Coordinates of C-alpha atoms in Angstrom, one line a residue:
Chain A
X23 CA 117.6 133.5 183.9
X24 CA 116.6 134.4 187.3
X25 CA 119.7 136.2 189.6
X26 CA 120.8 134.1 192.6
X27 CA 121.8 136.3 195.6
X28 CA 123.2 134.5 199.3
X29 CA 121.1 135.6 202.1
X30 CA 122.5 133.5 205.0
X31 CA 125.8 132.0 206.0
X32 CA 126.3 129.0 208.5
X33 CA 129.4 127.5 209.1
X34 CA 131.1 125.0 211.8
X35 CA 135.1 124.8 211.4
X36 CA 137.8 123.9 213.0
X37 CA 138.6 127.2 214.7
X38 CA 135.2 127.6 215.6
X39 CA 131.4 127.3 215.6
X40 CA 129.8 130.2 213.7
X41 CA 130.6 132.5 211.2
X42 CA 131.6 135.5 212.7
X43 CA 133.7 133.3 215.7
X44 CA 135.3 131.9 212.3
X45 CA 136.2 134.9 210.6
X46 CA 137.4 136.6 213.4
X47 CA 140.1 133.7 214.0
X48 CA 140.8 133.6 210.3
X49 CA 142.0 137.0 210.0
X50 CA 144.2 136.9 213.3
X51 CA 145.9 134.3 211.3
X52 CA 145.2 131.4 213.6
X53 CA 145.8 127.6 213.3
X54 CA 142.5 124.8 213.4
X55 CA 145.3 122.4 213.4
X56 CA 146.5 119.9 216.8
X57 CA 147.5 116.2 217.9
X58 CA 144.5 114.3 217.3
X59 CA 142.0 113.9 220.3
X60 CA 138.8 112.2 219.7
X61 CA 140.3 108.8 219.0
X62 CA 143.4 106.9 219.3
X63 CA 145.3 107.6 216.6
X64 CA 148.9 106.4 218.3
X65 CA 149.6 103.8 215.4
X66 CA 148.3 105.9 212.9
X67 CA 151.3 107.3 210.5
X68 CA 149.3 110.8 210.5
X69 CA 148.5 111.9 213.9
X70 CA 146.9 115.1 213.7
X71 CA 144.2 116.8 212.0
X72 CA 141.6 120.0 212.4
X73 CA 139.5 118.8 214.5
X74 CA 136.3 120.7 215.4
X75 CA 136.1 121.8 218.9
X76 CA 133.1 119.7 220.6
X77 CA 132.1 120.8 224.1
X78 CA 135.5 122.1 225.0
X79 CA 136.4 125.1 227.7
X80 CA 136.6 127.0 224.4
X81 CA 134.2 130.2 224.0
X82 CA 133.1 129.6 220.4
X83 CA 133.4 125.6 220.7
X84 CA 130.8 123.8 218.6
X85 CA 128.1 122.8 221.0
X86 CA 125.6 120.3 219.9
X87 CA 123.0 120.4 221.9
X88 CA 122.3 124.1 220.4
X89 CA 120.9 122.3 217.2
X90 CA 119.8 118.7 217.9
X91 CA 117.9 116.7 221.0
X92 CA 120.6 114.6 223.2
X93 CA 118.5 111.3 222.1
X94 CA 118.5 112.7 218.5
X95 CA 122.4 113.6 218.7
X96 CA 123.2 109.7 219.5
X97 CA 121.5 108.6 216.1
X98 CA 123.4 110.7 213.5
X99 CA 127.3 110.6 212.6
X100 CA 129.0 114.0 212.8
X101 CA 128.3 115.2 209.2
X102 CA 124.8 115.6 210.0
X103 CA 125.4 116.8 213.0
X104 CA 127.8 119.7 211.6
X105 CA 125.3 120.3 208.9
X106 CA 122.4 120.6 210.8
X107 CA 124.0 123.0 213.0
X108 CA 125.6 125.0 210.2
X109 CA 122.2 125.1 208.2
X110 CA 120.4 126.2 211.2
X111 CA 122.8 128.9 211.8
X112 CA 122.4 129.8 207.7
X113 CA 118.7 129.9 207.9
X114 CA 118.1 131.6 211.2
X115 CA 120.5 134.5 209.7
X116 CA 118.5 135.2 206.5
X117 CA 115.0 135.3 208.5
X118 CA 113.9 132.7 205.7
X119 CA 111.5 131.0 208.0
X120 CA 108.2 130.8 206.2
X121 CA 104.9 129.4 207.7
X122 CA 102.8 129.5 204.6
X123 CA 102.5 125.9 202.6
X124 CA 103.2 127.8 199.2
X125 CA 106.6 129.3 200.6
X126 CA 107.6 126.1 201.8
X127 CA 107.2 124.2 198.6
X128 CA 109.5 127.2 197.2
X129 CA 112.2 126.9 199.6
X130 CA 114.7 123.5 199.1
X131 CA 117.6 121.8 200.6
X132 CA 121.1 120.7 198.3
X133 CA 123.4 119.9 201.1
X134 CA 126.1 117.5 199.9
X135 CA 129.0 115.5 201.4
X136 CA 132.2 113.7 200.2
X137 CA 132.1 110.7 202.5
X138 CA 129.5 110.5 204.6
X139 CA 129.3 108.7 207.6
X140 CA 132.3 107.6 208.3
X141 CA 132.8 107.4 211.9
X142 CA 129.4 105.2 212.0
X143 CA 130.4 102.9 209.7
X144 CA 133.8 101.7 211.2
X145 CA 131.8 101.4 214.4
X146 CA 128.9 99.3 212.8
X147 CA 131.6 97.2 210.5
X148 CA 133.3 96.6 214.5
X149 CA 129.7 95.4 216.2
X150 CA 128.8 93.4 213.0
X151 CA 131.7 91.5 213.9
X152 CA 132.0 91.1 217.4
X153 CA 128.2 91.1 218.2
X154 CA 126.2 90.2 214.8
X155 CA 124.0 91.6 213.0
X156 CA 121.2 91.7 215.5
X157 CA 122.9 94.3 217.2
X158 CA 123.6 96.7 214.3
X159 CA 121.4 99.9 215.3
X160 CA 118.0 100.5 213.0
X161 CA 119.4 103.7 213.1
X162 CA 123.0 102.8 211.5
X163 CA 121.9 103.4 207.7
X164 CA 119.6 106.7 208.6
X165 CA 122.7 108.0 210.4
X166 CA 125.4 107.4 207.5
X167 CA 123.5 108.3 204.2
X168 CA 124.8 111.5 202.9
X169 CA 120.9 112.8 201.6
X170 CA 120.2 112.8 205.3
X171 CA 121.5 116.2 206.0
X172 CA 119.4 117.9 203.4
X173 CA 116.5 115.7 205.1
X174 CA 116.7 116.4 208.9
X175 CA 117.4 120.5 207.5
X176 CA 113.8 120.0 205.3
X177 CA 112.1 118.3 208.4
X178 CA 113.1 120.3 210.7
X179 CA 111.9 123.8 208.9
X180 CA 108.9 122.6 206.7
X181 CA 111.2 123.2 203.6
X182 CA 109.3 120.9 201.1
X183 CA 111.0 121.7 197.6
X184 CA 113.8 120.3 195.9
X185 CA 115.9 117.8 198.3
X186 CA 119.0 116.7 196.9
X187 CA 122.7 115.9 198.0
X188 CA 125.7 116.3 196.0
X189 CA 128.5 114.1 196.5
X190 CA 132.0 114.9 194.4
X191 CA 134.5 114.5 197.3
X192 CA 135.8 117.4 197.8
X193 CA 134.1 120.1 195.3
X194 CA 130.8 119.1 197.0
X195 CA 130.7 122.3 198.6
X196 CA 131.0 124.3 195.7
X197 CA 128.8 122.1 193.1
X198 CA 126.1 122.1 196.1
X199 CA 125.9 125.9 196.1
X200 CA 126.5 126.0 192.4
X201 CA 123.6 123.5 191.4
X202 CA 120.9 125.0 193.6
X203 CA 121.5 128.1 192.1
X204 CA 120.7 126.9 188.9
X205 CA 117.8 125.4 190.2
X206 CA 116.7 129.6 191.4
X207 CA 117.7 130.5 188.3
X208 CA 115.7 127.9 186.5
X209 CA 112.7 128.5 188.9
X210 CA 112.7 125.2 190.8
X211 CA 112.5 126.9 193.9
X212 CA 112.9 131.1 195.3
X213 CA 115.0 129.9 198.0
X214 CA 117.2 126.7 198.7
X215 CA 119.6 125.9 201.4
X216 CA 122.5 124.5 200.0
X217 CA 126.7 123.8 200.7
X218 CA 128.4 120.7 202.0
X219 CA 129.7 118.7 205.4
X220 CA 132.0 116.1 206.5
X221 CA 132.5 114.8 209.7
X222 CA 135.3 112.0 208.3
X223 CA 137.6 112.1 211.0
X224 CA 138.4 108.6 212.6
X225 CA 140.8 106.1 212.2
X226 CA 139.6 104.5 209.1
X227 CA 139.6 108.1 207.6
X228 CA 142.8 109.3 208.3
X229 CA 144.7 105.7 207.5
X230 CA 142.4 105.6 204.1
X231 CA 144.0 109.2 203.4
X232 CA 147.0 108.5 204.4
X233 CA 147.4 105.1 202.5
X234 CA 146.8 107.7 199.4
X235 CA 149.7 109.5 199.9
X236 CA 147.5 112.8 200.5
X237 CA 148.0 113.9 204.0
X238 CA 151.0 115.7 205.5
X239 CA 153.1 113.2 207.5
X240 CA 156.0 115.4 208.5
X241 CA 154.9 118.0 211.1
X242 CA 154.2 116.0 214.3
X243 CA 156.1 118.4 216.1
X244 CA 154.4 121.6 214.7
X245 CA 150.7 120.4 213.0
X246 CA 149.7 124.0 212.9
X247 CA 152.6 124.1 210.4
X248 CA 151.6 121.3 208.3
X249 CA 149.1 123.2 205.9
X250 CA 151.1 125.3 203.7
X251 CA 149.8 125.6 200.1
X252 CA 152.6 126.7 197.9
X253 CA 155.4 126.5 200.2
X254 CA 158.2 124.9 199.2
X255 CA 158.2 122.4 202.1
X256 CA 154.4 121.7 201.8
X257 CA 154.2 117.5 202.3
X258 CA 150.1 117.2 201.8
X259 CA 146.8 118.4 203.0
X260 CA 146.1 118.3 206.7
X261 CA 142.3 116.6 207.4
X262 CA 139.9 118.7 208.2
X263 CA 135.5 118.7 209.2
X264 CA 132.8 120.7 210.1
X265 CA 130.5 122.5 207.1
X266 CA 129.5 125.5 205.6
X267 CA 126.0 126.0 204.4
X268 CA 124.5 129.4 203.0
X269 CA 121.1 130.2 202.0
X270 CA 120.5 131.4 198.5
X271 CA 117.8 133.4 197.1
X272 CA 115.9 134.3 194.2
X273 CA 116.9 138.4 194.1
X274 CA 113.3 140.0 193.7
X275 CA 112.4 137.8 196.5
X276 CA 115.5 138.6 198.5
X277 CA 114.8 142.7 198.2
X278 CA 110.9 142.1 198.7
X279 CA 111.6 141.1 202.0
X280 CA 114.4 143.4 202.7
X281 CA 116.8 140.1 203.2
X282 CA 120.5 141.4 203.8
X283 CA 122.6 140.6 200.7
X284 CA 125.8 139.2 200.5
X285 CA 126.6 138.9 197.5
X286 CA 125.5 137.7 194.0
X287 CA 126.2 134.0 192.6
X288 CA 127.0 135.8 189.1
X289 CA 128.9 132.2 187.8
X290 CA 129.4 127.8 187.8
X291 CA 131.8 126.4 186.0
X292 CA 132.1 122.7 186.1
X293 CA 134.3 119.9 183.9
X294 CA 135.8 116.2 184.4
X295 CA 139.8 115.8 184.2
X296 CA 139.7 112.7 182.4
X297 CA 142.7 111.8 183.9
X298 CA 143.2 109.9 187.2
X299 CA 141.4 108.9 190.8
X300 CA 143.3 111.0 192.7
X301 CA 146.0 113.1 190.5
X302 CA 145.2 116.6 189.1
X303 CA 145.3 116.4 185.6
X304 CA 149.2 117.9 185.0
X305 CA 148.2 120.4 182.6
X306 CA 145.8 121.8 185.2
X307 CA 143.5 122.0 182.2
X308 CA 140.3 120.6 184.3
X309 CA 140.8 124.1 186.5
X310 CA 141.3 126.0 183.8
X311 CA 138.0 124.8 181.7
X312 CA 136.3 125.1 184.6
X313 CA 137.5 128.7 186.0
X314 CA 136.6 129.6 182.4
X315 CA 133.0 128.7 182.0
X316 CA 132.4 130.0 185.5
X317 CA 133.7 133.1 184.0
X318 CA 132.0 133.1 180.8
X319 CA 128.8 132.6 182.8
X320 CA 129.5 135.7 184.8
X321 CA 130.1 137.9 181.9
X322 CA 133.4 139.3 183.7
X323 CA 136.7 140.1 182.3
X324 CA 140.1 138.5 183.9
X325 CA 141.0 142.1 185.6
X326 CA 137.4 142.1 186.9
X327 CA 138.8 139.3 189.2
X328 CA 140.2 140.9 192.9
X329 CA 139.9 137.8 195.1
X330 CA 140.6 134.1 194.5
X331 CA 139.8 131.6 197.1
X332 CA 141.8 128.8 196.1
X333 CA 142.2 124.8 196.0
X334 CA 145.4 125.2 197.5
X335 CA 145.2 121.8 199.5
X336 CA 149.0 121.9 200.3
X337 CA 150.0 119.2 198.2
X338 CA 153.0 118.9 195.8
X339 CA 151.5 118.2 193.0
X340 CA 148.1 120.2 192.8
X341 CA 149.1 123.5 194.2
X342 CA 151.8 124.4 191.4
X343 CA 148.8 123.3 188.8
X344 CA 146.7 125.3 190.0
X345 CA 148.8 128.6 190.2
X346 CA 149.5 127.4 186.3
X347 CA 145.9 127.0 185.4
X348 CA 145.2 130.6 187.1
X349 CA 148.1 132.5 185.2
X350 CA 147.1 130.5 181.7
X351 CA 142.9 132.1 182.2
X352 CA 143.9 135.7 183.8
X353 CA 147.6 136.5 181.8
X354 CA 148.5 139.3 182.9
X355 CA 145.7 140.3 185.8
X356 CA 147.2 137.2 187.6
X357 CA 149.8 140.0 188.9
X358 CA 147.0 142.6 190.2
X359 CA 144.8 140.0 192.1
X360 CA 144.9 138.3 195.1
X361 CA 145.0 134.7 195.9
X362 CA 144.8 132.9 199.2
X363 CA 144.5 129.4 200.6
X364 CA 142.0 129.3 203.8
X365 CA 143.3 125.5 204.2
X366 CA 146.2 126.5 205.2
X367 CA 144.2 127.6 208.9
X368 CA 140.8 125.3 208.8
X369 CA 142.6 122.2 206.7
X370 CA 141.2 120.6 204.3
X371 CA 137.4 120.4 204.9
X372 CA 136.9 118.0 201.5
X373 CA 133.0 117.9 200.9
X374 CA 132.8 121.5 203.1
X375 CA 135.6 123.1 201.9
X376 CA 133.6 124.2 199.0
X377 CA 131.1 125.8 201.3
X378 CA 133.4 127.4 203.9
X379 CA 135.8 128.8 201.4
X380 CA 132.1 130.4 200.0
X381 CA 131.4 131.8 202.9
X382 CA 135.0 133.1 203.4
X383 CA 135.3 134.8 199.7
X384 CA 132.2 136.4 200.5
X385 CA 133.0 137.5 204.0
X386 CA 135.7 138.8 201.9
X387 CA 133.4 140.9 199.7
X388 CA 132.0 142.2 202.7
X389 CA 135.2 143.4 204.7
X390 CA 137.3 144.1 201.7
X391 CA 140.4 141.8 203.3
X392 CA 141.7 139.0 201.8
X393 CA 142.2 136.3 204.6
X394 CA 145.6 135.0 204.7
X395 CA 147.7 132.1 203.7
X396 CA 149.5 130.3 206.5
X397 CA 153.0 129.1 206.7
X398 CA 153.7 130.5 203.3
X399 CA 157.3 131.2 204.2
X400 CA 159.0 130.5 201.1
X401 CA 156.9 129.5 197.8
X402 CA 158.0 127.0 195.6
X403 CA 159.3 128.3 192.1
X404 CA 156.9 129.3 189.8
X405 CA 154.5 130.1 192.9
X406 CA 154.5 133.6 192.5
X407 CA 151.8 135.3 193.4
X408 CA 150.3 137.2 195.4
X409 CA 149.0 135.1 198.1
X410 CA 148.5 137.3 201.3
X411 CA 151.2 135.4 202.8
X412 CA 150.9 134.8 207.0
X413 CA 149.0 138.2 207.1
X414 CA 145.1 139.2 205.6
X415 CA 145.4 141.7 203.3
X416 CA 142.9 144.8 203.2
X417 CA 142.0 145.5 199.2
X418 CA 139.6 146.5 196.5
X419 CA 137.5 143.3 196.7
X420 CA 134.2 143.6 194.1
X421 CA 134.3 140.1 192.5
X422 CA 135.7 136.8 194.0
X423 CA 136.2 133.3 192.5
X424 CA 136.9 130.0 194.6
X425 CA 138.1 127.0 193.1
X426 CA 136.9 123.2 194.5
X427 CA 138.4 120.5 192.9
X428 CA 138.2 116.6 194.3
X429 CA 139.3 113.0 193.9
X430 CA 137.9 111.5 190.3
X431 CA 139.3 114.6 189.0
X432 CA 135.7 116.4 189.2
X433 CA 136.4 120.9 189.5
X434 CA 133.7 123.1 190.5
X435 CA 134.3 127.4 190.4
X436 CA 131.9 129.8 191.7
X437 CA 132.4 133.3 190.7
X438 CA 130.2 136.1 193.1
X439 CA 130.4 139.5 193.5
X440 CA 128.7 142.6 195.6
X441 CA 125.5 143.9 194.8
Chain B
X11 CA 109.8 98.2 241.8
X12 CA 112.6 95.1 240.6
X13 CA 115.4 94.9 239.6
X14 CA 114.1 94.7 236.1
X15 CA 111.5 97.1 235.7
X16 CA 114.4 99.0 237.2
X17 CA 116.8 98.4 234.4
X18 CA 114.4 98.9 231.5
X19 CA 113.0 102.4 232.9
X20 CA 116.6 103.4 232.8
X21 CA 116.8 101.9 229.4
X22 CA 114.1 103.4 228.4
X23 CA 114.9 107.2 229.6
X24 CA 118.3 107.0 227.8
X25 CA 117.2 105.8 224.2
X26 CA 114.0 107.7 224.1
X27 CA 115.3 111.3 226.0
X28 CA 112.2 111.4 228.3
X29 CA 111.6 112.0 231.6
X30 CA 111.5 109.7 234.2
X31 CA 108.3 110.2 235.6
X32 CA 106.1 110.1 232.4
X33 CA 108.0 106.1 231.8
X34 CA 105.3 104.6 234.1
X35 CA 104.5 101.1 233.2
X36 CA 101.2 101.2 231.2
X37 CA 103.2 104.0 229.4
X38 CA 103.0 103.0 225.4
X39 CA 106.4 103.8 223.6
X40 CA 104.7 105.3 221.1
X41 CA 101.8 106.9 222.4
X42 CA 103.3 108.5 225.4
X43 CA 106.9 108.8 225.1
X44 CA 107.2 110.0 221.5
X45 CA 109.0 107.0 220.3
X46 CA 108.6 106.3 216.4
X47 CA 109.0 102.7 214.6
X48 CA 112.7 102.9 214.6
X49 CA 112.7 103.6 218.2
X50 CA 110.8 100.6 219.3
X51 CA 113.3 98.4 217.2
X52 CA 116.1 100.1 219.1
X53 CA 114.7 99.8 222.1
X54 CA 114.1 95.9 221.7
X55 CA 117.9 95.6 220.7
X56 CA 118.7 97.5 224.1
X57 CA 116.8 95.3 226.1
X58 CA 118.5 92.1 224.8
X59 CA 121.7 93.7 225.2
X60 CA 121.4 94.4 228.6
X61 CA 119.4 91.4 229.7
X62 CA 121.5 88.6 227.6
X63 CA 118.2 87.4 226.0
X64 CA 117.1 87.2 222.3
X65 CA 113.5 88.8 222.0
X66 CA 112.0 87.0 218.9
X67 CA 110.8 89.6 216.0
X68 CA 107.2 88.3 216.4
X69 CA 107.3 89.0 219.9
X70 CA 109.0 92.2 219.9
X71 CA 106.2 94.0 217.7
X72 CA 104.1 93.3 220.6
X73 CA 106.0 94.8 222.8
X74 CA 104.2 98.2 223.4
X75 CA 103.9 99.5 226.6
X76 CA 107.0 99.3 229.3
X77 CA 105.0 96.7 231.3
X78 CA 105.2 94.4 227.9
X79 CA 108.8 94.8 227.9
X80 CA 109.3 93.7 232.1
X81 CA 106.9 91.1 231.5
X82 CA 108.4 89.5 228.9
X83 CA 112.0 89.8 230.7
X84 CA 110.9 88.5 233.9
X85 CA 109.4 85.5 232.5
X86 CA 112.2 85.0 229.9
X87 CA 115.5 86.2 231.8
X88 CA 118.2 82.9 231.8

């Protein structure tokens, strides 16, 4: 099999528009999370989210017009819009811009989502039934459809190989970059643009989420409080958008060209709970099975393992069963590595958080610090370890693993290390 | 220039992102101001929106240049 290496990281968050912006607010252990703005959400039972700062007073604000046309802008729903921008941002930093028609035909697109247009389609459901149908936009179905993203990104650069779009709520991310690196491996393509977006937040959103019993409902007062994986106060995941894209590479190709390397997509792991919609599997044996082939693929011990990137939505029930199905695969090396929740400062970015919490573990490669885990202030029993609580933590990082898992009980694991 | 021609140059800057002085009236959506298929059907729904009319399908594909569109609406308008 061919080696996969990431040559290019995009991302748009809620603490910022770009990678580096990101990072840097990351490790200074700041909050994505406020009162909702871009709607009304005052008889919503949830009213805050992490929202993703759009044409704000703020320095690193995500600003549209850097990726898209104004008249192009007004046809797509904010998924697209955040993936466009966050691919663009992936491709321009691995130089991958090729001219030739061969190169082109190498290089693909597998950017995936959990919902997809949301936003668009409460609008159009709203004009269908106040105006009728004549006046539903013949750009309401381009706008919404989750493929679109890994369109506009192939249009836009001439990338004419695979084109694909994963969709497992929220592992998306993670099976996105996982699957195209099979496809390099299995020489479908040298190069292929690949990691997940949502842009889900509106009213129909968060009262969907909410009617599920998923989102925090108890820290109107504080919402940068509200995401705390393992804490014993934790009450749900706080909604989250924005995407994170990276740009993976066939690794003769990569060093021909003298790409920068990030790091090494060395394992997958995939597997099916069998067990609810929305509930983890109690036994956290989904995670487990999954965590383990990633790691069987990688060829890597349990105390080769510095870094994990976890789930950790901040919800009862999953985080516990995931700090279980961790201890159960590493035994004893669960005590020597570190693991950290991201979500607890960005939210939950469901079909992105796979591809931002990629880009974080290996930003974590790359700086040796393991980004922190917010609000972590006192962790429930049998949460106990070492989750670089309120503060990054500076360590021996030389292999990472990050966990996805999402509703239909589907669990992705990527496993990456330096080169 | 009327009131109409008025309205649908304004129209017509907004959906299709052009500028103003290149949306003269022999100017073909397509042709001249970039506009694809998608665009034209867009642009037809804008005009009945902001004129109160209903522009009949058949009609509307012969609706090319943005002299089609103030012709039609002048001699149509309720």
């Amino acid at each position: 099999m061919r080696r996969v290496v990431v040559t290019g990281l995009g991302c748009v968050t809620p603490l910022a528009s770009g990678v580096e912006q990101t990072w840097k607010r990351l490790l200074n252990s700041e909050s994505g999370a406020g009162p909702i703005t871009r709607f009304d959400a005052s008889d919503l039972s949830v009213r805050y989210g992490c929202e993703v700062p759009i044409d704000t007073d703020a320095e690193d604000c995500f600003r549209p017009a850097e990726y898209m046309e104004p008249k192009e802008i007004r046809k797509v729903d904010h998924f697209i819009l955040f993936g466009v921008a966050a691919a663009q941002q992936a491709v321009e930093d691995s130089g991958w811009m090729p001219e030739d028609e061969e190169d082109r035909c190498r290089t693909g697109v597998m950017i995936g989502s959990g919902i997809g247009g949301l936003p668009g389609i409460e609008e159009g459901a709203v004009t269908l039934h106040e105006k009728g149908p004549r006046r539903i936009s013949p750009f309401f179905i381009p706008g919404r459809l989750i493929n679109l993203v890994s369109g506009h990104v192939s249009i836009k650069y001439g990338f004419k190989g695979p084109n694909h779009a994963v969709v497992t709520a929220c592992s998306t991310g993670a099976h996105a970059i996982g699957d195209a690196a099979r496809m390099i491996a299995l020489d479908d393509a040298d190069v292929m643009v690949a990691g997940g977006t949502e842009g889900a937040m509106c009213r129909l959103g968060i009262a969907g989420f909410a009617a599920c019993k998923a989102l925090s409902a108890g820290f109107h007062d504080a919402p940068e409080r509200a995401s705390r994986p393992w804490d014993k106060d934790r009450d749900g995941f706080v909604m989250g958008e924005g995407a994170g894209i990276v740009v993976l590479e066939e690794y003769e190709h990569a060093k021909a060209r003298g790409a920068n390397i990030y790091a090494e997509v060395v394992g997958y792991g995939l597997s099916g709970d069998a067990y609810h919609i929305t509930a983890p599997s109690p036994t956290g044996d989904g995670a487990f099975r999954s965590m383990r082939m990633a790691m069987k693929k990688a060829g890597l011990n349990a105390d080769d393992i510095d870094y994990i990137n976890a789930h950790g939505t901040s919800t009862p029930l999953g985080d516990e069963i995931e700090v279980g199905a961790v201890k159960r695969l590493f035994g004893n090396s669960a005590k020597s590595l570190t693991m950290s929740s991201t979500k607890s400062s960005v939210g939950h970015l469901l079909g992105a958080a796979g591809g931002v919490e990629a880009i974080f573990s290996i930003l974590a490669l790359r700086d040796q610090v393991a980004p922190p885990t917010l609000n972590l202030d006192e962790p429930s029993e049998a949460c106990d370890l070492d989750f670089a609580p309120h503060q990054p933590k500076e360590r021996k990082i030389d292999a990472v693993l990050t966990n996805s898992f999402g509703f239909g009980g589907t669990n992705a694991t990527l496993v990456m290390t330096r080169v | 220039m009327s009131d109409v021609a008025e309205k649908v140059k304004k129209i017509v800057i907004e959906h299709l992102g052009v500028e103003a002085d290149k949306v003269t009236e022999t100017a073909s959506f397509i042709d001249d101001l970039g506009a694809d298929s998608l665009d034209t059907v867009e642009l037809v729904m804008a005009f009945e929106e902001e004129f109160g009319c209903e522009i009949p399908d058949e009609i509307a594909e012969k609706i090319l240049t943005v002299k089609d569109a103030i012709d039609y609406i002048e001699a149509h308008q309720s």
